[in-house]
mmCIF file of C-alpha atoms and ligand atoms in Angstrom:
data_model
loop_
_atom_site.group_PDB
_atom_site.id
_atom_site.type_symbol
_atom_site.label_atom_id
_atom_site.label_comp_id
_atom_site.label_asym_id
_atom_site.label_seq_id
_atom_site.Cartn_x
_atom_site.Cartn_y
_atom_site.Cartn_z
ATOM 1 C CA MET A 1 -4.094 -8.080 18.317
ATOM 2 C CA SER A 2 -6.107 -11.311 18.402
ATOM 3 C CA THR A 3 -7.424 -10.454 21.867
ATOM 4 C CA GLN A 4 -9.040 -7.243 20.568
ATOM 5 C CA LYS A 5 -12.631 -7.181 19.440
ATOM 6 C CA LEU A 6 -12.864 -6.591 15.703
ATOM 7 C CA PRO A 7 -14.850 -3.615 14.406
ATOM 8 C CA ALA A 8 -18.343 -4.340 13.061
ATOM 9 C CA ALA A 9 -18.716 -4.616 9.291
ATOM 10 C CA PRO A 10 -19.747 -1.353 7.603
ATOM 11 C CA GLU A 11 -22.677 -1.047 5.232
ATOM 12 C CA PRO A 12 -21.805 -2.756 1.916
ATOM 13 C CA LEU A 13 -20.724 -0.588 -1.028
ATOM 14 C CA PRO A 14 -23.043 -0.106 -4.017
ATOM 15 C CA ALA A 15 -20.199 -1.067 -6.387
ATOM 16 C CA GLU A 16 -17.083 -3.217 -6.182
ATOM 17 C CA VAL A 17 -13.797 -1.718 -5.148
ATOM 18 C CA PHE A 18 -10.382 -2.995 -4.069
ATOM 19 C CA ASP A 19 -7.806 -2.386 -1.346
ATOM 20 C CA SER A 20 -4.616 -1.085 -2.966
ATOM 21 C CA HIS A 21 -2.360 -1.721 0.031
ATOM 22 C CA CYS A 22 -2.510 -4.091 2.969
ATOM 23 C CA HIS A 23 -0.229 -6.540 4.744
ATOM 24 C CA LEU A 24 -1.885 -9.952 4.854
ATOM 25 C CA ASP A 25 1.201 -11.549 6.374
ATOM 26 C CA ILE A 26 1.162 -9.215 9.366
ATOM 27 C CA MET A 27 -2.632 -9.546 9.691
ATOM 28 C CA VAL A 28 -2.441 -13.315 10.024
ATOM 29 C CA GLY A 29 0.459 -13.066 12.430
ATOM 30 C CA ASN A 30 2.866 -14.649 10.040
ATOM 31 C CA ARG A 31 5.916 -12.629 10.861
ATOM 32 C CA GLN A 32 7.642 -15.797 11.993
ATOM 33 C CA ALA A 33 8.204 -16.409 8.291
ATOM 34 C CA SER A 34 10.911 -13.790 8.706
ATOM 35 C CA SER A 35 12.847 -16.004 11.070
ATOM 36 C CA GLY A 36 13.665 -18.453 8.305
ATOM 37 C CA ASP A 37 10.727 -20.871 8.147
ATOM 38 C CA PRO A 38 10.173 -22.196 4.641
ATOM 39 C CA VAL A 39 8.104 -19.337 3.336
ATOM 40 C CA ALA A 40 5.973 -21.303 0.886
ATOM 41 C CA GLN A 41 4.916 -23.628 3.708
ATOM 42 C CA ALA A 42 4.157 -20.731 6.004
ATOM 43 C CA ALA A 43 2.064 -19.052 3.316
ATOM 44 C CA GLN A 44 0.062 -22.212 2.656
ATOM 45 C CA ALA A 45 -0.500 -22.822 6.357
ATOM 46 C CA ALA A 46 -2.049 -19.360 6.646
ATOM 47 C CA GLN A 47 -4.463 -19.739 3.746
ATOM 48 C CA ALA A 48 -7.549 -20.419 5.851
ATOM 49 C CA SER A 49 -7.015 -17.112 7.662
ATOM 50 C CA VAL A 50 -6.360 -15.320 4.376
ATOM 51 C CA GLN A 51 -9.551 -16.735 2.862
ATOM 52 C CA GLY A 52 -11.467 -15.447 5.903
ATOM 53 C CA ILE A 53 -10.084 -11.944 5.350
ATOM 54 C CA LEU A 54 -11.025 -12.095 1.640
ATOM 55 C CA ASP A 55 -14.549 -13.364 2.389
ATOM 56 C CA GLU A 56 -15.216 -10.623 4.956
ATOM 57 C CA ALA A 57 -14.029 -8.006 2.486
ATOM 58 C CA ARG A 58 -16.048 -9.414 -0.405
ATOM 59 C CA ALA A 59 -19.219 -9.309 1.719
ATOM 60 C CA VAL A 60 -19.062 -5.484 1.738
ATOM 61 C CA GLY A 61 -17.938 -5.052 -1.886
ATOM 62 C CA VAL A 62 -14.155 -5.113 -1.472
ATOM 63 C CA THR A 63 -13.480 -7.896 -3.934
ATOM 64 C CA ARG A 64 -9.727 -7.639 -4.513
ATOM 65 C CA LEU A 65 -6.614 -6.506 -2.735
ATOM 66 C CA VAL A 66 -2.897 -5.945 -3.039
ATOM 67 C CA THR A 67 -0.734 -7.351 -0.244
ATOM 68 C CA ILE A 68 2.547 -5.560 0.178
ATOM 69 C CA GLY A 69 5.961 -6.810 1.237
ATOM 70 C CA TYR A 70 8.394 -4.954 3.492
ATOM 71 C CA ASP A 71 11.412 -7.271 3.507
ATOM 72 C CA LEU A 72 12.534 -10.323 1.553
ATOM 73 C CA PRO A 73 10.686 -12.999 3.596
ATOM 74 C CA SER A 74 7.536 -10.860 3.636
ATOM 75 C CA SER A 75 7.813 -10.262 -0.113
ATOM 76 C CA ARG A 76 8.193 -13.989 -0.731
ATOM 77 C CA TRP A 77 5.224 -14.776 1.528
ATOM 78 C CA ASN A 78 3.029 -12.226 -0.213
ATOM 79 C CA ALA A 79 4.041 -13.442 -3.679
ATOM 80 C CA GLU A 80 3.246 -17.034 -2.637
ATOM 81 C CA THR A 81 -0.126 -15.973 -1.249
ATOM 82 C CA ALA A 82 -1.033 -13.974 -4.356
ATOM 83 C CA ALA A 83 -0.278 -17.049 -6.473
ATOM 84 C CA LEU A 84 -2.927 -18.975 -4.503
ATOM 85 C CA HIS A 85 -5.733 -16.382 -4.882
ATOM 86 C CA PRO A 86 -6.897 -14.841 -8.175
ATOM 87 C CA ASP A 87 -8.261 -11.799 -6.279
ATOM 88 C CA VAL A 88 -4.925 -11.043 -4.631
ATOM 89 C CA TYR A 89 -1.905 -9.308 -6.127
ATOM 90 C CA ALA A 90 1.384 -8.720 -4.356
ATOM 91 C CA GLY A 91 3.999 -5.996 -4.045
ATOM 92 C CA VAL A 92 7.613 -6.830 -3.254
ATOM 93 C CA ALA A 93 10.328 -4.614 -1.769
ATOM 94 C CA VAL A 94 12.549 -3.797 1.150
ATOM 95 C CA HIS A 95 10.871 -1.107 3.285
ATOM 96 C CA PRO A 96 12.864 2.098 3.886
ATOM 97 C CA ASN A 97 12.993 1.235 7.593
ATOM 98 C CA GLU A 98 14.837 -1.957 6.603
ATOM 99 C CA ALA A 99 16.965 -0.265 3.936
ATOM 100 C CA HIS A 100 20.217 -1.493 5.490
ATOM 101 C CA ALA A 101 19.090 -4.969 4.361
ATOM 102 C CA SER A 102 18.972 -3.921 0.690
ATOM 103 C CA THR A 103 22.088 -5.827 -0.313
ATOM 104 C CA PRO A 104 22.740 -6.550 -3.996
ATOM 105 C CA GLU A 105 21.702 -10.190 -3.382
ATOM 106 C CA THR A 106 18.427 -9.174 -1.730
ATOM 107 C CA LEU A 107 17.635 -6.664 -4.464
ATOM 108 C CA ALA A 108 18.307 -9.300 -7.122
ATOM 109 C CA GLU A 109 15.823 -11.595 -5.398
ATOM 110 C CA ILE A 110 13.262 -8.751 -5.122
ATOM 111 C CA GLU A 111 13.642 -8.210 -8.862
ATOM 112 C CA ARG A 112 13.149 -11.920 -9.560
ATOM 113 C CA LEU A 113 9.945 -11.854 -7.489
ATOM 114 C CA ALA A 114 8.817 -8.622 -9.176
ATOM 115 C CA ARG A 115 8.798 -10.432 -12.516
ATOM 116 C CA LEU A 116 6.262 -13.027 -11.322
ATOM 117 C CA PRO A 117 2.842 -12.576 -12.973
ATOM 118 C CA GLN A 118 0.923 -12.209 -9.677
ATOM 119 C CA VAL A 119 3.345 -9.540 -8.436
ATOM 120 C CA ARG A 120 2.125 -6.185 -9.747
ATOM 121 C CA ALA A 121 4.068 -3.688 -7.685
ATOM 122 C CA VAL A 122 7.536 -2.867 -6.452
ATOM 123 C CA GLY A 123 6.874 -1.596 -2.953
ATOM 124 C CA GLU A 124 6.740 -0.471 -0.402
ATOM 125 C CA THR A 125 9.877 1.530 -0.911
ATOM 126 C CA GLY A 126 10.635 5.201 -0.422
ATOM 127 C CA LEU A 127 11.920 7.377 2.403
ATOM 128 C CA ASP A 128 11.005 7.546 6.084
ATOM 129 C CA TYR A 129 12.434 10.497 8.014
ATOM 130 C CA TYR A 130 10.135 9.843 10.970
ATOM 131 C CA ARG A 131 12.024 6.709 11.995
ATOM 132 C CA ASP A 132 15.795 6.490 11.909
ATOM 133 C CA TRP A 133 16.024 2.686 11.829
ATOM 134 C CA ALA A 134 17.985 2.951 8.590
ATOM 135 C CA SER A 135 20.346 5.797 7.676
ATOM 136 C CA LYS A 136 19.274 8.324 5.064
ATOM 137 C CA GLU A 137 22.150 7.146 2.901
ATOM 138 C CA ASP A 138 20.906 3.542 2.964
ATOM 139 C CA GLN A 139 17.325 4.673 2.381
ATOM 140 C CA HIS A 140 18.228 6.747 -0.666
ATOM 141 C CA ALA A 141 20.314 3.961 -2.195
ATOM 142 C CA SER A 142 17.564 1.404 -1.620
ATOM 143 C CA PHE A 143 14.854 3.737 -2.979
ATOM 144 C CA ARG A 144 16.835 4.426 -6.141
ATOM 145 C CA ALA A 145 17.481 0.714 -6.640
ATOM 146 C CA HIS A 146 13.751 -0.036 -6.306
ATOM 147 C CA ILE A 147 12.884 2.717 -8.806
ATOM 148 C CA GLU A 148 15.171 0.983 -11.295
ATOM 149 C CA ILE A 149 13.625 -2.427 -10.553
ATOM 150 C CA ALA A 150 10.160 -0.980 -11.205
ATOM 151 C CA LYS A 151 11.351 0.436 -14.526
ATOM 152 C CA ARG A 152 13.044 -2.784 -15.619
ATOM 153 C CA THR A 153 10.080 -4.977 -14.673
ATOM 154 C CA GLY A 154 7.338 -2.561 -15.788
ATOM 155 C CA LYS A 155 5.554 -2.872 -12.426
ATOM 156 C CA ALA A 156 4.001 -0.015 -10.438
ATOM 157 C CA LEU A 157 6.217 1.711 -7.870
ATOM 158 C CA VAL A 158 4.474 1.885 -4.471
ATOM 159 C CA ILE A 159 5.987 4.574 -2.291
ATOM 160 C CA HIS A 160 6.174 4.912 1.472
ATOM 161 C CA ASP A 161 6.754 8.614 2.163
ATOM 162 C CA ARG A 162 6.875 9.613 5.796
ATOM 163 C CA GLU A 163 7.922 13.196 6.502
ATOM 164 C CA ALA A 164 10.070 13.082 3.367
ATOM 165 C CA HIS A 165 7.824 14.608 0.665
ATOM 166 C CA ASP A 166 10.412 16.911 -0.930
ATOM 167 C CA ASP A 167 13.157 14.308 -1.089
ATOM 168 C CA VAL A 168 10.839 11.609 -2.447
ATOM 169 C CA LEU A 169 9.699 13.927 -5.256
ATOM 170 C CA ARG A 170 13.279 15.027 -5.926
ATOM 171 C CA VAL A 171 14.691 11.479 -6.073
ATOM 172 C CA LEU A 172 11.885 10.424 -8.430
ATOM 173 C CA ALA A 173 12.636 13.356 -10.718
ATOM 174 C CA GLU A 174 16.392 12.790 -10.611
ATOM 175 C CA GLN A 175 16.229 9.055 -11.114
ATOM 176 C CA GLY A 176 13.430 9.238 -13.674
ATOM 177 C CA ALA A 177 10.100 7.942 -12.404
ATOM 178 C CA PRO A 178 8.663 4.630 -13.597
ATOM 179 C CA GLU A 179 5.528 4.761 -15.712
ATOM 180 C CA VAL A 180 3.229 4.190 -12.720
ATOM 181 C CA VAL A 181 3.904 5.709 -9.302
ATOM 182 C CA VAL A 182 1.623 5.385 -6.257
ATOM 183 C CA PHE A 183 1.988 7.352 -3.043
ATOM 184 C CA HIS A 184 0.727 4.814 -0.522
ATOM 185 C CA SER A 185 -1.208 6.206 2.457
ATOM 186 C CA PHE A 186 -0.859 9.652 0.952
ATOM 187 C CA SER A 187 0.215 12.013 3.725
ATOM 188 C CA GLY A 188 0.792 15.306 1.931
ATOM 189 C CA ASP A 189 -1.292 18.460 1.825
ATOM 190 C CA ALA A 190 -3.078 20.119 -1.106
ATOM 191 C CA GLU A 191 0.189 21.611 -2.359
ATOM 192 C CA MET A 192 1.861 18.185 -2.436
ATOM 193 C CA ALA A 193 -1.231 16.741 -4.131
ATOM 194 C CA LYS A 194 -0.892 19.382 -6.878
ATOM 195 C CA GLN A 195 2.696 18.297 -7.464
ATOM 196 C CA CYS A 196 1.555 14.686 -7.727
ATOM 197 C CA VAL A 197 -1.182 15.670 -10.180
ATOM 198 C CA ASN A 198 1.360 17.500 -12.334
ATOM 199 C CA ALA A 199 3.628 14.466 -12.361
ATOM 200 C CA GLY A 200 0.739 12.033 -12.930
ATOM 201 C CA TYR A 201 1.363 10.162 -9.674
ATOM 202 C CA PHE A 202 -1.458 8.210 -8.055
ATOM 203 C CA MET A 203 -2.474 9.050 -4.489
ATOM 204 C CA SER A 204 -3.769 6.219 -2.344
ATOM 205 C CA PHE A 205 -5.847 7.452 0.589
ATOM 206 C CA SER A 206 -6.102 5.469 3.813
ATOM 207 C CA GLY A 207 -7.851 5.644 7.206
ATOM 208 C CA PRO A 208 -6.243 8.917 8.332
ATOM 209 C CA VAL A 209 -8.261 10.874 5.720
ATOM 210 C CA THR A 210 -11.241 10.172 8.041
ATOM 211 C CA TYR A 211 -9.500 11.506 11.167
ATOM 212 C CA LYS A 212 -10.906 14.651 12.688
ATOM 213 C CA ASN A 213 -7.538 16.421 12.888
ATOM 214 C CA ALA A 214 -6.532 15.585 9.303
ATOM 215 C CA GLY A 215 -8.240 18.376 7.383
ATOM 216 C CA TYR A 216 -5.107 18.764 5.245
ATOM 217 C CA LEU A 217 -5.629 15.238 3.898
ATOM 218 C CA ARG A 218 -9.220 16.014 2.934
ATOM 219 C CA GLU A 219 -7.993 19.174 1.188
ATOM 220 C CA ALA A 220 -5.472 17.035 -0.678
ATOM 221 C CA ALA A 221 -8.244 14.611 -1.627
ATOM 222 C CA ARG A 222 -10.273 17.520 -3.024
ATOM 223 C CA VAL A 223 -7.322 18.472 -5.226
ATOM 224 C CA ALA A 224 -6.682 14.918 -6.436
ATOM 225 C CA PRO A 225 -8.725 14.098 -9.553
ATOM 226 C CA SER A 226 -10.737 10.856 -9.488
ATOM 227 C CA GLU A 227 -8.434 9.545 -12.230
ATOM 228 C CA LEU A 228 -5.498 9.536 -9.790
ATOM 229 C CA ILE A 229 -7.166 8.281 -6.613
ATOM 230 C CA LEU A 230 -6.781 4.882 -4.989
ATOM 231 C CA VAL A 231 -8.052 3.708 -1.620
ATOM 232 C CA GLU A 232 -6.322 1.420 0.860
ATOM 233 C CA THR A 233 -6.329 0.196 4.424
ATOM 234 C CA ASP A 234 -2.624 -0.413 5.126
ATOM 235 C CA ALA A 235 -4.147 -3.103 7.352
ATOM 236 C CA PRO A 236 -3.533 -4.044 10.089
ATOM 237 C CA TYR A 237 -2.532 -0.409 10.632
ATOM 238 C CA LEU A 238 -4.396 2.915 10.344
ATOM 239 C CA PRO A 239 -8.053 1.923 10.897
ATOM 240 C CA PRO A 240 -10.572 4.558 9.787
ATOM 241 C CA THR A 241 -12.823 6.466 12.175
ATOM 242 C CA PRO A 242 -14.550 5.286 14.404
ATOM 243 C CA HIS A 243 -12.233 2.317 14.861
ATOM 244 C CA ARG A 244 -8.931 3.975 15.785
ATOM 245 C CA GLY A 245 -6.907 1.768 18.085
ATOM 246 C CA LYS A 246 -8.393 -1.432 16.706
ATOM 247 C CA PRO A 247 -6.926 -3.756 14.076
ATOM 248 C CA ASN A 248 -7.685 -2.685 10.539
ATOM 249 C CA ALA A 249 -8.738 -5.040 7.725
ATOM 250 C CA PRO A 250 -9.791 -4.716 4.066
ATOM 251 C CA TYR A 251 -13.518 -4.965 4.976
ATOM 252 C CA LEU A 252 -13.232 -1.459 6.481
ATOM 253 C CA ILE A 253 -12.443 0.147 3.091
ATOM 254 C CA PRO A 254 -16.076 1.361 2.729
ATOM 255 C CA LEU A 255 -15.604 3.808 5.639
ATOM 256 C CA THR A 256 -12.654 5.483 3.947
ATOM 257 C CA LEU A 257 -14.289 5.442 0.508
ATOM 258 C CA ARG A 258 -17.478 7.040 1.877
ATOM 259 C CA CYS A 259 -15.427 9.812 3.454
ATOM 260 C CA LEU A 260 -13.614 10.426 0.156
ATOM 261 C CA ALA A 261 -16.888 10.486 -1.788
ATOM 262 C CA GLU A 262 -18.310 13.108 0.597
ATOM 263 C CA VAL A 263 -15.176 15.213 0.497
ATOM 264 C CA LYS A 264 -15.084 15.125 -3.286
ATOM 265 C CA GLU A 265 -18.851 15.437 -3.632
ATOM 266 C CA ILE A 266 -18.971 12.410 -5.919
ATOM 267 C CA GLY A 267 -21.486 9.591 -5.758
ATOM 268 C CA LEU A 268 -20.157 6.552 -3.915
ATOM 269 C CA ALA A 269 -20.759 4.196 -6.855
ATOM 270 C CA ASP A 270 -19.054 6.615 -9.251
ATOM 271 C CA LEU A 271 -16.014 6.934 -7.020
ATOM 272 C CA ALA A 272 -15.843 3.149 -6.588
ATOM 273 C CA ALA A 273 -15.959 2.755 -10.374
ATOM 274 C CA ALA A 274 -13.192 5.333 -10.824
ATOM 275 C CA VAL A 275 -11.005 3.676 -8.194
ATOM 276 C CA SER A 276 -11.543 0.258 -9.775
ATOM 277 C CA ALA A 277 -10.608 1.606 -13.201
ATOM 278 C CA ASN A 278 -7.486 3.201 -11.690
ATOM 279 C CA GLY A 279 -6.621 -0.167 -10.188
ATOM 280 C CA GLU A 280 -6.526 -1.680 -13.672
ATOM 281 C CA THR A 281 -4.262 1.127 -14.859
ATOM 282 C CA VAL A 282 -1.906 0.776 -11.911
ATOM 283 C CA PHE A 283 -1.778 -2.967 -11.303
ATOM 284 C CA GLY A 284 -3.001 -4.362 -14.627
ATOM 285 C CA SER A 285 -6.093 -6.434 -15.264
ATOM 286 C CA TRP A 286 -7.151 -8.857 -12.536
HETATM 287 ZN ZN1 LIG B 301 2.164 -0.507 4.320
#
């Protein structure tokens, strides 16, 4: 990734906004933390790179972000990093693709991390029927356990839903959803968006809403009221148009937000204000 040329910075936003979902640890190439390095040390060593990412984002109006864990080392790294930056919050969880690693010991540690003040989300968790890295059985058990952790800790539940819309909605209903639920990188159509609206779930839109062939996402965005919309990069993945194939970063949020504002026929500043207010509802005050 480091050999690729980074996309140019977009025009700055007229109002501040935040990135509801990115992976700072993957962006700074810190996956080696997963191999057992002392995580706190690894997080501190990466802080110059993290500050660079935050500065670039701030320059275009993206002043805060949530960095999301996908396994225990990643969750620890992100919690450590959030503790070092007032503009950064963390999410902690075992990703559905890693669900076989959701042992009772790991889940207990995720819950301990979830109680930290800078950790504002339990996620990303959910179901992924696109990849079969973990069995459906393991994924369901892990998802249900994370729902309970979110309820016990009072933190937002951040959901990864890939080709599993019906089962994700069903498990949430069966298990009893936490107070705040976010569908990260929302991938449903207008019909799914209506179900989320009825349940009061937040929908976080990412780069794909800008893709030419993703009209169904724009229809979903039209259905989603401003009160339930978030915006995210999922960086380093899913860069918005015209930067597909390049590494994504929080400073590219304006491209996705502009697309959403056009689709919803809302002023950019108004949408940014709504998204920021939603951020306070979902993740608490910054
Ligand atoms: Zn993600």
